[in-house]
Coordinates of C-alpha atoms in Angstrom, one line a residue:
Chain G
M2 CA 31.6 33.1 39.4
K3 CA 30.7 31.5 42.7
Q4 CA 29.7 28.3 41.0
E5 CA 33.0 28.1 39.1
Y6 CA 34.9 28.8 42.3
K7 CA 33.1 26.1 44.1
K8 CA 33.9 23.6 41.3
W9 CA 37.6 24.6 41.3
L10 CA 37.7 24.4 45.1
S11 CA 36.1 20.9 45.0
Q12 CA 38.7 19.7 42.6
F13 CA 41.5 21.3 44.4
R14 CA 40.4 20.0 47.8
K15 CA 40.3 16.4 46.7
G16 CA 44.1 16.2 46.5
Y17 CA 44.9 17.8 49.7
I18 CA 42.1 16.0 51.7
E19 CA 43.7 12.8 50.6
L20 CA 47.0 14.0 51.8
Y21 CA 45.6 15.2 55.2
T22 CA 43.8 11.9 55.7
L23 CA 47.1 10.0 55.2
L24 CA 48.8 12.4 57.5
A25 CA 46.1 11.9 60.2
L26 CA 46.4 8.2 60.0
E27 CA 50.2 8.0 59.6
N28 CA 50.9 7.2 63.2
G29 CA 48.8 4.0 63.0
N30 CA 45.5 5.4 64.2
S31 CA 42.2 3.9 63.1
L32 CA 39.6 6.6 62.7
H33 CA 36.0 6.6 61.4
G34 CA 34.7 9.3 59.0
S35 CA 33.1 11.5 61.7
A36 CA 36.4 11.5 63.7
L37 CA 38.3 12.6 60.6
L38 CA 35.9 15.4 59.9
S39 CA 36.2 16.6 63.5
L40 CA 40.0 16.4 63.4
F41 CA 40.1 18.5 60.1
E42 CA 37.6 21.0 61.5
V43 CA 39.6 21.6 64.6
N44 CA 42.6 22.2 62.4
G45 CA 40.8 24.7 60.3
L46 CA 39.7 22.6 57.4
K47 CA 35.9 22.6 57.1
I48 CA 34.6 19.9 54.7
N49 CA 31.3 18.1 54.6
E50 CA 30.4 14.4 54.6
G51 CA 29.5 14.4 50.9
T52 CA 33.2 15.2 50.0
L53 CA 34.9 13.1 52.6
Y54 CA 33.1 9.7 52.4
P55 CA 33.5 9.2 48.6
L56 CA 37.1 10.2 48.9
L57 CA 37.7 7.6 51.7
N58 CA 36.0 5.1 49.5
R59 CA 38.3 6.0 46.6
M60 CA 41.4 5.9 48.7
E61 CA 40.4 2.4 49.9
Q62 CA 39.9 1.3 46.2
N63 CA 43.4 2.7 45.5
E64 CA 44.7 0.6 48.4
W65 CA 46.0 3.7 50.2
L66 CA 43.7 2.9 53.1
D67 CA 42.4 -0.3 54.8
S68 CA 39.0 -0.3 56.4
S69 CA 37.3 -2.5 58.9
W70 CA 33.9 -2.4 60.7
N71 CA 33.9 -1.7 64.4
I72 CA 30.7 -3.1 65.8
P73 CA 29.7 -1.8 69.2
K74 CA 29.1 -4.5 71.8
T75 CA 26.0 -2.8 73.2
N76 CA 24.0 0.0 71.6
G77 CA 25.2 2.1 68.7
H78 CA 25.8 1.8 65.0
P79 CA 28.6 -0.1 63.3
K80 CA 31.4 2.2 62.3
R81 CA 33.7 1.8 59.4
E82 CA 37.3 2.6 60.6
Y83 CA 40.1 3.6 58.3
S84 CA 43.8 3.0 58.8
I85 CA 46.8 3.7 56.5
S86 CA 47.9 0.8 54.4
K87 CA 51.4 -0.3 53.4
K88 CA 50.8 1.4 50.0
G89 CA 49.5 4.5 51.7
K90 CA 52.7 4.7 53.8
E91 CA 54.8 4.4 50.7
I92 CA 52.9 7.1 48.7
L93 CA 52.7 9.7 51.6
P94 CA 56.3 11.0 51.3
L95 CA 55.8 11.4 47.5
L96 CA 52.5 13.4 48.0
L97 CA 54.2 15.6 50.6
E98 CA 57.1 16.2 48.3
A99 CA 54.8 17.2 45.5
Y100 CA 52.8 19.4 47.8
T101 CA 55.9 21.2 49.0
L102 CA 57.2 21.6 45.5
H103 CA 53.9 23.2 44.3
D104 CA 53.9 25.5 47.3
Q105 CA 57.5 26.6 46.5
S106 CA 56.5 27.1 42.8
I107 CA 53.6 29.3 43.8
N108 CA 55.9 31.4 45.9
K109 CA 58.5 31.6 43.2
I110 CA 55.9 32.8 40.6
K111 CA 54.6 35.3 43.0
D112 CA 58.2 36.6 43.6
L113 CA 58.6 37.2 39.9
K114 CA 56.1 40.0 40.1
Chain D
M193 CA 11.1 12.4 51.0
T194 CA 12.7 10.6 53.9
T195 CA 16.3 9.7 54.7
R196 CA 15.4 6.0 54.0
N197 CA 14.3 7.0 50.5
Y198 CA 17.5 9.0 50.1
L199 CA 19.6 5.9 50.9
K200 CA 17.4 3.6 48.7
E201 CA 17.8 6.0 45.8
L202 CA 21.6 6.2 46.4
E203 CA 21.8 2.4 46.4
R204 CA 19.9 2.3 43.1
H205 CA 22.4 4.8 41.6
L206 CA 25.3 2.7 42.8
E207 CA 24.0 -0.6 41.3
V208 CA 27.0 -0.6 39.0
L209 CA 29.2 -1.4 42.0
S210 CA 29.4 -4.9 43.6
K211 CA 26.8 -5.7 46.3
E212 CA 29.5 -5.7 49.0
K213 CA 30.9 -2.3 48.1
R214 CA 27.4 -0.9 47.8
N215 CA 26.4 -2.3 51.2
N216 CA 29.6 -0.9 52.8
I217 CA 28.8 2.6 51.5
I218 CA 25.1 2.5 52.5
T219 CA 25.8 1.1 56.0
E220 CA 28.4 3.7 56.6
L221 CA 26.2 6.6 55.6
K222 CA 23.2 5.1 57.4
A223 CA 25.2 5.0 60.6
V224 CA 26.1 8.7 60.3
I225 CA 22.6 9.7 59.6
E226 CA 21.0 7.8 62.4
E227 CA 23.7 8.6 64.9
E228 CA 23.3 12.3 64.3
N229 CA 19.6 12.0 63.9
L230 CA 19.6 13.9 60.6
D231 CA 16.5 14.7 58.7
Y232 CA 16.2 14.6 54.9
N233 CA 17.2 18.3 54.4
S234 CA 20.2 18.0 56.6
V235 CA 21.3 14.9 54.7
V236 CA 21.1 16.8 51.4
E237 CA 22.9 19.7 52.9
R238 CA 25.8 17.7 54.2
F239 CA 26.1 14.8 51.7
G240 CA 24.7 16.6 48.6
D241 CA 21.9 15.4 46.4
V242 CA 21.8 11.7 45.5
E243 CA 22.9 12.3 41.9
T244 CA 26.0 14.3 42.9
L245 CA 27.0 12.0 45.7
S246 CA 26.6 8.9 43.5
Q247 CA 28.8 10.5 40.8
L248 CA 31.5 11.1 43.4
Y249 CA 31.4 7.5 44.4
L250 CA 31.5 6.4 40.8
E251 CA 34.2 8.9 39.7
D252 CA 36.8 6.2 38.9
I253 CA 34.4 4.1 36.8
P254 CA 34.5 5.2 33.1
I255 CA 31.2 6.7 32.1
E256 CA 30.6 4.3 29.2
K257 CA 31.1 1.4 31.6
R258 CA 28.6 2.8 34.0
I259 CA 26.0 3.3 31.3
V260 CA 26.7 0.0 29.6
K261 CA 26.5 -1.9 32.8
K262 CA 23.3 -0.1 33.8
V263 CA 21.7 -0.7 30.4
W264 CA 22.9 -4.3 30.3
Y265 CA 21.6 -4.9 33.7
K266 CA 18.2 -3.3 33.0
R267 CA 17.9 -5.1 29.6
M268 CA 18.8 -8.4 31.2
R269 CA 16.2 -7.8 33.9
N270 CA 13.6 -7.0 31.4
Y271 CA 14.4 -10.1 29.3
L272 CA 14.1 -12.2 32.5
Y273 CA 10.7 -10.7 33.3
V274 CA 9.5 -11.4 29.8
F275 CA 10.9 -14.9 29.9
F276 CA 9.2 -15.7 33.2
V277 CA 5.9 -14.3 32.0
F278 CA 6.2 -16.4 28.9
I279 CA 7.0 -19.6 30.9
L280 CA 4.1 -18.9 33.2
L281 CA 1.6 -18.3 30.3
F282 CA 3.0 -21.4 28.5
G283 CA 2.5 -23.4 31.7
I284 CA -1.1 -22.2 32.0
F285 CA -1.7 -23.0 28.4
L286 CA -0.2 -26.5 28.8
Y287 CA -2.2 -27.1 31.9
I288 CA -5.4 -26.2 30.2
K289 CA -4.5 -28.1 27.1
I290 CA -3.4 -31.3 28.9
Q291 CA -6.1 -31.3 31.5
D292 CA -9.1 -33.6 30.8
P293 CA -12.1 -31.5 29.8
F294 CA -14.2 -33.1 32.6
D295 CA -13.8 -35.8 35.2
Y296 CA -14.4 -38.9 33.1
S297 CA -15.0 -41.1 36.2
L298 CA -18.2 -39.2 37.0
Y299 CA -20.0 -40.9 34.1
N300 CA -20.6 -44.5 33.0
S301 CA -21.4 -45.8 29.5
N302 CA -25.1 -44.8 29.8
T303 CA -24.7 -41.3 31.3
I304 CA -21.8 -40.3 29.1
K305 CA -24.0 -40.5 26.0
K306 CA -26.8 -38.5 27.6
E307 CA -24.7 -35.9 29.3
I308 CA -22.0 -35.3 26.7
K309 CA -23.5 -34.2 23.4
Y310 CA -20.9 -35.7 21.1
N311 CA -21.6 -36.9 17.6
W312 CA -21.6 -40.6 18.6
K313 CA -21.0 -43.1 15.7
S314 CA -21.4 -46.9 15.8
L315 CA -18.7 -49.5 15.1
D316 CA -18.9 -52.9 13.4
R317 CA -17.7 -56.0 15.2
F318 CA -14.0 -56.2 16.1
N319 CA -11.7 -58.0 18.4
T320 CA -8.7 -55.8 18.7
I321 CA -8.1 -52.1 19.1
N322 CA -4.8 -50.7 17.9
I323 CA -4.0 -47.3 19.2
F324 CA -1.0 -45.2 18.0
Q325 CA -0.1 -41.7 19.3
S326 CA -3.6 -41.1 20.6
R327 CA -5.6 -40.2 23.7
V328 CA -8.4 -42.7 24.3
I329 CA -11.0 -43.0 27.0
F330 CA -12.8 -46.3 27.4
Y331 CA -16.3 -46.9 28.8
F332 CA -17.9 -50.3 28.9
T333 CA -21.5 -51.2 28.1
N334 CA -23.9 -54.2 28.0
D335 CA -25.0 -53.2 24.5
E336 CA -23.7 -55.2 21.6
K337 CA -22.6 -52.3 19.5
A338 CA -19.6 -50.2 20.2
Q339 CA -19.8 -46.4 19.8
Y340 CA -17.2 -43.7 19.6
H341 CA -16.6 -40.0 19.3
C342 CA -13.2 -38.6 18.1
K343 CA -11.9 -35.1 18.0
R344 CA -10.6 -35.5 14.5
D345 CA -13.7 -36.1 12.6
D346 CA -12.6 -38.8 10.2
D347 CA -14.0 -42.3 10.8
L348 CA -12.0 -45.0 12.6
L349 CA -10.4 -47.6 10.4
V350 CA -11.8 -51.1 10.8
E351 CA -9.8 -53.8 9.0
N352 CA -10.0 -57.5 9.7
E353 CA -11.9 -56.9 13.0
I354 CA -9.1 -54.5 14.1
I355 CA -10.0 -50.9 14.9
K356 CA -7.1 -48.5 14.3
V357 CA -6.9 -45.2 16.2
V358 CA -4.1 -43.1 14.8
Q359 CA -3.1 -39.6 16.2
N360 CA -6.5 -38.9 17.4
S361 CA -8.4 -38.2 20.7
C362 CA -11.4 -40.4 21.2
V363 CA -14.0 -41.6 23.6
L364 CA -15.0 -45.3 23.0
I365 CA -17.9 -47.2 24.5
L366 CA -17.2 -50.9 24.1
P367 CA -19.4 -53.9 24.5
K368 CA -18.6 -56.3 27.3
E369 CA -16.9 -59.0 25.4
S370 CA -13.2 -59.0 26.0
N371 CA -11.1 -57.1 23.5
K372 CA -7.4 -56.8 23.2
I373 CA -6.1 -53.3 23.4
I374 CA -2.7 -52.5 21.9
A375 CA -1.3 -49.0 22.4
R376 CA 1.9 -47.4 21.2
Q377 CA 3.0 -44.0 22.5
S378 CA -0.5 -43.3 23.7
S379 CA -2.5 -42.3 26.8
I380 CA -5.4 -44.6 27.7
T381 CA -8.0 -44.3 30.5
S382 CA -10.3 -47.1 31.4
I383 CA -13.5 -46.1 33.2
K384 CA -15.4 -48.5 35.6
A385 CA -14.8 -51.7 33.6
K386 CA -16.7 -54.6 35.1
Q387 CA -15.0 -57.2 32.9
N388 CA -11.7 -58.7 32.0
L389 CA -9.3 -56.5 30.0
D390 CA -6.1 -57.3 28.1
F391 CA -3.7 -54.4 27.4
D392 CA -0.4 -54.5 25.4
L393 CA 1.3 -51.1 25.9
E394 CA 4.6 -49.7 24.7
Q395 CA 5.8 -46.2 25.7
S396 CA 2.2 -45.5 26.9
S397 CA 0.3 -44.7 30.0
L398 CA -2.8 -46.3 31.3
E399 CA -5.1 -44.9 34.0
I400 CA -7.6 -47.1 35.6
S401 CA -10.7 -45.6 37.2
K402 CA -11.9 -48.1 39.8
N403 CA -14.8 -46.4 41.5
G404 CA -15.0 -49.1 44.1
I405 CA -14.3 -52.0 41.7
E406 CA -11.3 -54.1 42.6
Y407 CA -9.1 -55.9 40.0
K408 CA -6.7 -58.7 39.9
Y409 CA -3.7 -57.9 37.8
D410 CA -1.6 -60.2 35.7
I411 CA 1.5 -58.1 34.9
Q412 CA 4.4 -58.8 32.5
K413 CA 6.6 -55.7 32.4
E414 CA 9.9 -54.3 31.2
E415 CA 11.2 -50.9 32.2
S416 CA 7.7 -50.0 33.3
D417 CA 6.1 -48.6 36.5
T418 CA 3.1 -50.2 38.1
S419 CA 4.0 -49.4 41.7
N420 CA 0.6 -47.8 42.5
L421 CA -1.4 -50.8 41.5
V422 CA -2.7 -53.2 44.2
S423 CA -3.9 -56.5 43.0
K424 CA -6.9 -57.9 44.9
E425 CA -9.0 -61.1 44.7
S426 CA -11.6 -60.2 42.1
P427 CA -13.7 -61.7 39.3
Y428 CA -12.2 -59.0 36.9
L429 CA -8.7 -59.7 35.6
I430 CA -6.6 -57.0 33.9
K431 CA -3.8 -58.5 31.9
L432 CA -1.0 -56.0 31.3
K433 CA 2.0 -56.5 29.0
L434 CA 4.1 -53.4 29.4
Y435 CA 7.2 -52.0 27.8
Q436 CA 8.4 -48.6 29.0
S437 CA 5.0 -47.8 30.2
Q438 CA 3.2 -46.6 33.3
V439 CA -0.1 -47.8 34.9
S440 CA -1.8 -46.0 37.7
Y441 CA -5.2 -45.1 39.0
Y442 CA -7.2 -42.4 37.3
K443 CA -7.2 -38.9 39.0
Y444 CA -8.9 -35.9 37.5

């Protein structure tokens, strides 16, 4: 049961993590993976690196995100920073609309009872 | 298991991706791991095991393509290994096959017969040696009779004072009187000749072992290379008529 729930949650999360990521970057911010994780956690969404990084990679492949390497001038590791792309900006309202519609559908089905 | 091994293993699982994409992924994860100083167990806890994480990265690539590309890559790599090993072995084989069995210049006409236990045979009088597609080593002697040993055991043909060496590999000990040597598509080595020589070569190579003896060369050549030869004042004249041939000094 726990395993099945985990699997479902993992599938379910993928969609809305993509939506949250686009929302987090909508204002033109460039953020690296760890900053996104912290932002989500502060706002009540606890996810781990193993979920986020492959998703960021996939979103970049889909051209929803752009990425660039920020190389520190002194010490520190290079960080891959993500920003929303033109295509990402175009798709965001559609995703939000779909999300709202689903939310409304759930409420309507619940009200039937 | 270390975090370095984890990343290496992940990189191996992602080999279906382009090198650039793979490098981006590995560099990104490596930065997180090192920045937060994570040990192997923490990495597995936060990123998942290598198999699961790689599957997430490869999610959009159809499974058949993943397998096909992996199999194709591995098969290709194996073929390349086999090919290189084959080339190497073939090279070693050729080197052994082509290399002279010993340094011919270490011997002269007297010592070669004592030291090298060939089945030496005598030759009747002749004035020309005609060589075709053969490897021939010449020594020169004060004796009146010529002697020879050939790998292919059939006797050399002597017709009208012309010796014919055809598709064979021979060592010849020749008397001092001057003989004309004609060679076509052959490889000739002349060892320590203290006499005049007359060569007519086509598509052949001649190596001259000097061992301190200087020669004067009289060269007529066409499309041939004699750039290594240095002609000196000497009682011994080597006449060379060359067509698409090469003459150089002997080196073992």
